PDB file of C-alpha atoms in Angstrom:
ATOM      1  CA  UNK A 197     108.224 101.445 108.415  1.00 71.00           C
ATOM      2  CA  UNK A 198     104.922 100.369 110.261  1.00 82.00           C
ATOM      3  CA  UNK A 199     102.178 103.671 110.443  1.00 88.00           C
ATOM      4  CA  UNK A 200      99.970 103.679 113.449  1.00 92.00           C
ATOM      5  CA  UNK A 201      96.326 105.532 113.683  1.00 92.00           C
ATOM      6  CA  UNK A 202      94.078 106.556 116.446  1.00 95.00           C
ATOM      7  CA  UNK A 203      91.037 108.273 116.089  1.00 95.00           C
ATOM      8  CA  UNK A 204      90.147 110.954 118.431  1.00 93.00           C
ATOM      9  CA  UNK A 205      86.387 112.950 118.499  1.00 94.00           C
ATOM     10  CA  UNK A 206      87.351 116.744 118.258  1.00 94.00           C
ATOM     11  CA  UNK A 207      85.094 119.909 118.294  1.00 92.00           C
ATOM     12  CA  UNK A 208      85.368 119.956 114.626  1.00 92.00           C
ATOM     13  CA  UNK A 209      84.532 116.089 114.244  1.00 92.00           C
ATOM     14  CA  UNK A 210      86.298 112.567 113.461  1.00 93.00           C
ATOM     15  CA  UNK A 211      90.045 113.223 113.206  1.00 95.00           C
ATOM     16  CA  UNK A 212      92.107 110.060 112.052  1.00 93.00           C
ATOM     17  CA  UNK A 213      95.777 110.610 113.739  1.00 95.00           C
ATOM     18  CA  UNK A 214      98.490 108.869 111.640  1.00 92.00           C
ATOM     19  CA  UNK A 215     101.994 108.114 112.607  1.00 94.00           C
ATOM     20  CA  UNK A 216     105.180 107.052 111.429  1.00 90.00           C
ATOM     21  CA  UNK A 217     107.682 105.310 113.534  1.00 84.00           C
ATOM     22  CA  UNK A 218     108.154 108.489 116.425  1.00 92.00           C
ATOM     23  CA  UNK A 219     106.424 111.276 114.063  1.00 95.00           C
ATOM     24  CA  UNK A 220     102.746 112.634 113.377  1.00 95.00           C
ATOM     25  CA  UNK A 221     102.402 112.100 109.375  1.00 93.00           C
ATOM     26  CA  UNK A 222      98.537 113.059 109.494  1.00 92.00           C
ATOM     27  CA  UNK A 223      95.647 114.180 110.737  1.00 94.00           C
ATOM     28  CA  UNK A 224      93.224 113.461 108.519  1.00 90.00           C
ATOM     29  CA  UNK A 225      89.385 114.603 108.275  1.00 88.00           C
ATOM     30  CA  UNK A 226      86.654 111.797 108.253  1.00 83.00           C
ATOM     31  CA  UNK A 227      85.749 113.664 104.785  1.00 76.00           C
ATOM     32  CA  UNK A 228      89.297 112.157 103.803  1.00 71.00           C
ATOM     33  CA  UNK A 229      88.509 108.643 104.004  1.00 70.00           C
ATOM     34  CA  UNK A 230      86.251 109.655 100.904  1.00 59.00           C
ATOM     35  CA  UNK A 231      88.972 110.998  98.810  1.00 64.00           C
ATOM     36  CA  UNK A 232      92.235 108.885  99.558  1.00 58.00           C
ATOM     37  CA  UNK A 233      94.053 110.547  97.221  1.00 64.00           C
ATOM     38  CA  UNK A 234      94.507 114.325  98.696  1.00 59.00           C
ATOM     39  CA  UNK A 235      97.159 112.575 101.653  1.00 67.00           C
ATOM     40  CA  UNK A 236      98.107 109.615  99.828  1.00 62.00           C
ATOM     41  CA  UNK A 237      99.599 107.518 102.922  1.00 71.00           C
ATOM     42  CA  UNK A 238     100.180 103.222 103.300  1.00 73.00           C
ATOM     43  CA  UNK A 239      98.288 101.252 105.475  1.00 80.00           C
ATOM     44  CA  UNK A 240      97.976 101.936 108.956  1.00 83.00           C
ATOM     45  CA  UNK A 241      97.489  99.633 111.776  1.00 81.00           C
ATOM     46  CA  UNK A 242      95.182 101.178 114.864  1.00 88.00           C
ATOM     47  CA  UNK A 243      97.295 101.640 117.934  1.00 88.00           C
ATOM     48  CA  UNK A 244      95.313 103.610 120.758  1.00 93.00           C
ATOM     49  CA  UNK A 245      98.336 103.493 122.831  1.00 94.00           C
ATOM     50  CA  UNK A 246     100.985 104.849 120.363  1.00 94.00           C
ATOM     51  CA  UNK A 247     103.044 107.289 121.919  1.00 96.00           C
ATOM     52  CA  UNK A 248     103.222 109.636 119.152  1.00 96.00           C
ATOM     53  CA  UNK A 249      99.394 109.345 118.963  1.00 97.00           C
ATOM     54  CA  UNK A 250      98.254 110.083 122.597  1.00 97.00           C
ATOM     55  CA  UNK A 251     100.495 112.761 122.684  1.00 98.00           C
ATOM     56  CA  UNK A 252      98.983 114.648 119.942  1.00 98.00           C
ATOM     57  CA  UNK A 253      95.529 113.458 121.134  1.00 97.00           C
ATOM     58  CA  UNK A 254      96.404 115.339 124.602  1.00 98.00           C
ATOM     59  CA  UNK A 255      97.967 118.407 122.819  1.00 97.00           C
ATOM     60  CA  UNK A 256      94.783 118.674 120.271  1.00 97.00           C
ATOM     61  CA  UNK A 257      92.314 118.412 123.174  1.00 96.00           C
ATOM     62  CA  UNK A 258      94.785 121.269 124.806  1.00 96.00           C
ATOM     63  CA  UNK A 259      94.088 123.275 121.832  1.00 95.00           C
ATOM     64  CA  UNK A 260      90.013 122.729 121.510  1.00 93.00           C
ATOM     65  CA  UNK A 261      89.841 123.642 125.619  1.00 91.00           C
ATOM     66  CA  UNK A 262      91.720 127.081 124.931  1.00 90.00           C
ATOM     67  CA  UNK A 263      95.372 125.945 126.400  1.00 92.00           C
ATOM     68  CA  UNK A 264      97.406 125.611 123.771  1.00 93.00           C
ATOM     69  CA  UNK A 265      98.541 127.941 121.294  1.00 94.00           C
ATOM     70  CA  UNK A 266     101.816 126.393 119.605  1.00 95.00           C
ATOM     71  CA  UNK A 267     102.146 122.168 118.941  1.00 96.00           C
ATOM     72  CA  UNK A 268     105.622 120.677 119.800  1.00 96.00           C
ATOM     73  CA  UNK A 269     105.265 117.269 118.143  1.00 97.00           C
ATOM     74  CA  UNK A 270     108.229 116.252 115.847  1.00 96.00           C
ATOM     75  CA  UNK A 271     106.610 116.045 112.024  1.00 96.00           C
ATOM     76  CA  UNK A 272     107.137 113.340 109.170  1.00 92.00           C
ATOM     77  CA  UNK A 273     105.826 115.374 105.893  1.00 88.00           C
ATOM     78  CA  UNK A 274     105.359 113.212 103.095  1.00 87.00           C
ATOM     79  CA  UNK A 275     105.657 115.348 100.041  1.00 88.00           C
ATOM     80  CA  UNK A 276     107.544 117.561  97.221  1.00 92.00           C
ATOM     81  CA  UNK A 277     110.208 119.619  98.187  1.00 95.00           C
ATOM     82  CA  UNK A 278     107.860 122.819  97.471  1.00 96.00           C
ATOM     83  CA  UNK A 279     104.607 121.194  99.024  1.00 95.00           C
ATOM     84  CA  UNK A 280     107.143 120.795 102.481  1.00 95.00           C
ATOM     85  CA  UNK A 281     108.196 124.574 101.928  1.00 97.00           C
ATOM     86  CA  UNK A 282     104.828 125.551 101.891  1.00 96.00           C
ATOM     87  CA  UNK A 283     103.729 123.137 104.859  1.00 96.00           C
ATOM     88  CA  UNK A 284     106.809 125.315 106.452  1.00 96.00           C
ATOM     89  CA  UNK A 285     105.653 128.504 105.900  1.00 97.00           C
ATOM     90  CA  UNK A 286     102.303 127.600 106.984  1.00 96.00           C
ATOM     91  CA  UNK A 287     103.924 126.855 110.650  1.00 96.00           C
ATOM     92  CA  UNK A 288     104.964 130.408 111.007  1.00 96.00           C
ATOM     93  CA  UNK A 289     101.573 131.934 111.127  1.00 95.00           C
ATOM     94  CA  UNK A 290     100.600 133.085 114.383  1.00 94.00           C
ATOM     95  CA  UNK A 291      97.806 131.812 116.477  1.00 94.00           C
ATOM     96  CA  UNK A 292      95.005 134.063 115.683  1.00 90.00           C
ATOM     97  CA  UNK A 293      96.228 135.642 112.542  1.00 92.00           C
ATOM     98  CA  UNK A 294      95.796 134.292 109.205  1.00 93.00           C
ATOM     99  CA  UNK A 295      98.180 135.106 105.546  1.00 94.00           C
ATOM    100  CA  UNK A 296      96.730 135.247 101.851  1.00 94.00           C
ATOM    101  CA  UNK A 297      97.915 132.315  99.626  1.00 94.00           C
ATOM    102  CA  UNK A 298      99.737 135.516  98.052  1.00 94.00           C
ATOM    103  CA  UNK A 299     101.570 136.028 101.574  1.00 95.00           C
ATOM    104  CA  UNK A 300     102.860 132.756 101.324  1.00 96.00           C
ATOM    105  CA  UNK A 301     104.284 132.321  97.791  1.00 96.00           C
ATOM    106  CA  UNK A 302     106.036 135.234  98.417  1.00 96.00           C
ATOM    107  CA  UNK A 303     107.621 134.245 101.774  1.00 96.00           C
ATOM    108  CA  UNK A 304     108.750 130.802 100.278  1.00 96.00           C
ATOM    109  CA  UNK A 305     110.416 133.057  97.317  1.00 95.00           C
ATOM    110  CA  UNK A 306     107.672 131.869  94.564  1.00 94.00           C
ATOM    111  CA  UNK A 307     105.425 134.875  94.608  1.00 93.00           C
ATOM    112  CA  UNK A 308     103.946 133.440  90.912  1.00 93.00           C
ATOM    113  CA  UNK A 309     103.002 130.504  92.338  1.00 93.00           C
ATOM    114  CA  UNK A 310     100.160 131.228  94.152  1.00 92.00           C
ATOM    115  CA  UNK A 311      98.006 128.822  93.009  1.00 93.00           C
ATOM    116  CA  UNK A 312     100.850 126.046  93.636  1.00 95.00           C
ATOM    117  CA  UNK A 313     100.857 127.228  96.842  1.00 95.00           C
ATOM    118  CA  UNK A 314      97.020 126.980  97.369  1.00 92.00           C
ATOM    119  CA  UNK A 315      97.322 123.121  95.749  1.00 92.00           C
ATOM    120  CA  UNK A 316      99.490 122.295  98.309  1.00 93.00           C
ATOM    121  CA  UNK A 317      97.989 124.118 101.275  1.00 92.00           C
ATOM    122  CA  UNK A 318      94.894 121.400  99.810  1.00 89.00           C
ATOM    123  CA  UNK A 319      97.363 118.528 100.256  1.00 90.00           C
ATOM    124  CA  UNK A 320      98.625 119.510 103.507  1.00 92.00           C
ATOM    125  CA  UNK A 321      98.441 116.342 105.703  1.00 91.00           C
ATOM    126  CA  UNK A 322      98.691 117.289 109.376  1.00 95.00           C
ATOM    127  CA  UNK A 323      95.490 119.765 109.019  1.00 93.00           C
ATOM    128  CA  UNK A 324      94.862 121.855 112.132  1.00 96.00           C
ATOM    129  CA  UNK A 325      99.312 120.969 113.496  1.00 97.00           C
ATOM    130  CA  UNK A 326     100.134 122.886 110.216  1.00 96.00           C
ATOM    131  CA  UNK A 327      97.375 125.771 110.354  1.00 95.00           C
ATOM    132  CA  UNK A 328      96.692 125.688 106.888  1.00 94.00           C
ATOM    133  CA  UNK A 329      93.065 126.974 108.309  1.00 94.00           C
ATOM    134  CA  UNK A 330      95.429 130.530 108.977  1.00 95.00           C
ATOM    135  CA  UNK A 331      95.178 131.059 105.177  1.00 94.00           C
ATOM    136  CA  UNK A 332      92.717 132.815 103.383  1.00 91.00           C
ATOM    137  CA  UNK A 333      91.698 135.027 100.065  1.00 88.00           C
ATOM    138  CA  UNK A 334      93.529 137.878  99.324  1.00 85.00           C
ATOM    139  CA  UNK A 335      89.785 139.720  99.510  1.00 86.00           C
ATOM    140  CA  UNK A 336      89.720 138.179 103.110  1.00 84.00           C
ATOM    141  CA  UNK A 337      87.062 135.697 102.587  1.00 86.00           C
ATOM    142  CA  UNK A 338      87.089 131.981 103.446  1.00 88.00           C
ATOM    143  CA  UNK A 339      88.693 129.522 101.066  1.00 84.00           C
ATOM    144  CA  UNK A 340      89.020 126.234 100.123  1.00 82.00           C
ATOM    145  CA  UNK A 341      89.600 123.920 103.343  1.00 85.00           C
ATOM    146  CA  UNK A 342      89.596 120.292 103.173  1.00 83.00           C
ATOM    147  CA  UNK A 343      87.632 120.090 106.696  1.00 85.00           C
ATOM    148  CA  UNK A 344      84.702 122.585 104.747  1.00 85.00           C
ATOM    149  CA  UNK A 345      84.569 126.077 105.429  1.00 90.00           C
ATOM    150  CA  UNK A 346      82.315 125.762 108.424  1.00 90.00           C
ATOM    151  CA  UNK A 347      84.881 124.150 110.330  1.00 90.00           C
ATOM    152  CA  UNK A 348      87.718 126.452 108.972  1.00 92.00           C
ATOM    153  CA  UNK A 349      85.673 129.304 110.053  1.00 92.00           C
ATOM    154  CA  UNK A 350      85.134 127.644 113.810  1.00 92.00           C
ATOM    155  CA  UNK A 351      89.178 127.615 113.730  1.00 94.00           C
ATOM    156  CA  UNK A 352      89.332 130.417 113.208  1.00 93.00           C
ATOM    157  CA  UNK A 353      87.050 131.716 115.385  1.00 91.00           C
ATOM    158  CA  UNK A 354      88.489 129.709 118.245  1.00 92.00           C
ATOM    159  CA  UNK A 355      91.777 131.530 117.817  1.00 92.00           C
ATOM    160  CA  UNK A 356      90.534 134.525 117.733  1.00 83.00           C
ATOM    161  CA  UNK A 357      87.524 135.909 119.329  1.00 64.00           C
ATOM    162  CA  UNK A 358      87.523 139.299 117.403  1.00 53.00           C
ATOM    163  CA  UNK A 359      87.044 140.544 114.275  1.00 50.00           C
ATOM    164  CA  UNK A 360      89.535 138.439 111.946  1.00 42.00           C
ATOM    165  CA  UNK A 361      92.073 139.684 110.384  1.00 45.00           C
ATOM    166  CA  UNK A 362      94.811 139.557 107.437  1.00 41.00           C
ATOM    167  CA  UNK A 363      98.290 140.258 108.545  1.00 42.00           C
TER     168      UNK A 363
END
């Protein structure tokens, strides 16, 4: 299996698009380069006409201009069967509302786990695809986000142009 990249210039900075075969397996942050390790992924050779690639290019510029609320790009997770549950729950959250890491172990049937749950939101590969930016503290406050909090809180902000909320 040969992985493709593409980088695209977003709003929120250099994103690194990554697929696999006729899936997105990652977007990655430029801050990921640094740390290999949080989406460990193989070797990727740059293809600015992949596909897969312009496709999510166009549907992430569609997001950053205000068009585009939902992404319908098939998905190639790499990762344990409870990170992928979490990376699942995380698609559920609706545009402009965020959950507590809390929220989610419970709706994946773990509700002890909510640190696991916050280690994988960390590891989640296709940031911004899979709003993992939706999730927050329990106390409402920004967490952890592999993009920094700054750009977490422009996501959020860019969904949702009041005061935000905790479903």
């Amino acid at each position: 299996m040969t992985s493709y990249y593409k980088v695209f210039r977003a709003p929120v900075g250099r994103l690194k698009l990554i697929s696999e075969d006729d899936a997105l397996a990652a977007v990655l942050w430029e801050k990921d380069e640094d740390e290999p390790g949080r989406v460990p992924l193989g070797d990727a050779v740059e293809n600015n006409e992949h596909p897969v690639l312009l496709e999510t290019e166009k549907q992430l510029r569609e997001y950053f201009a205000g068009q585009r609320e939902t992404f319908a790009l098939k998905l190639a997770f790499n990762g344990t069967d409870f990170q992928r549950a979490v990376w699942d729950a995380l698609r559920t959250i609706p545009f402009g509302e965020t959950r507590s890491y809390g929220q989610i172990a419970q709706q994946i049937g773990s509700p002890s786990a909510v640190r696991a749950v916050g280690a994988a939101n960390g590891k989640n590969p296709i940031s911004i695809i899979v709003p993992c930016h939706r999730v927050i503290g329990a106390n409402g406050k920004l967490t952890g986000f592999a993009g920094g909090l700054e750009v977490k809180d422009f996501l959020l902000r860019h969904e949702n142009r009041d005061e935000l909320k905790l479903a």
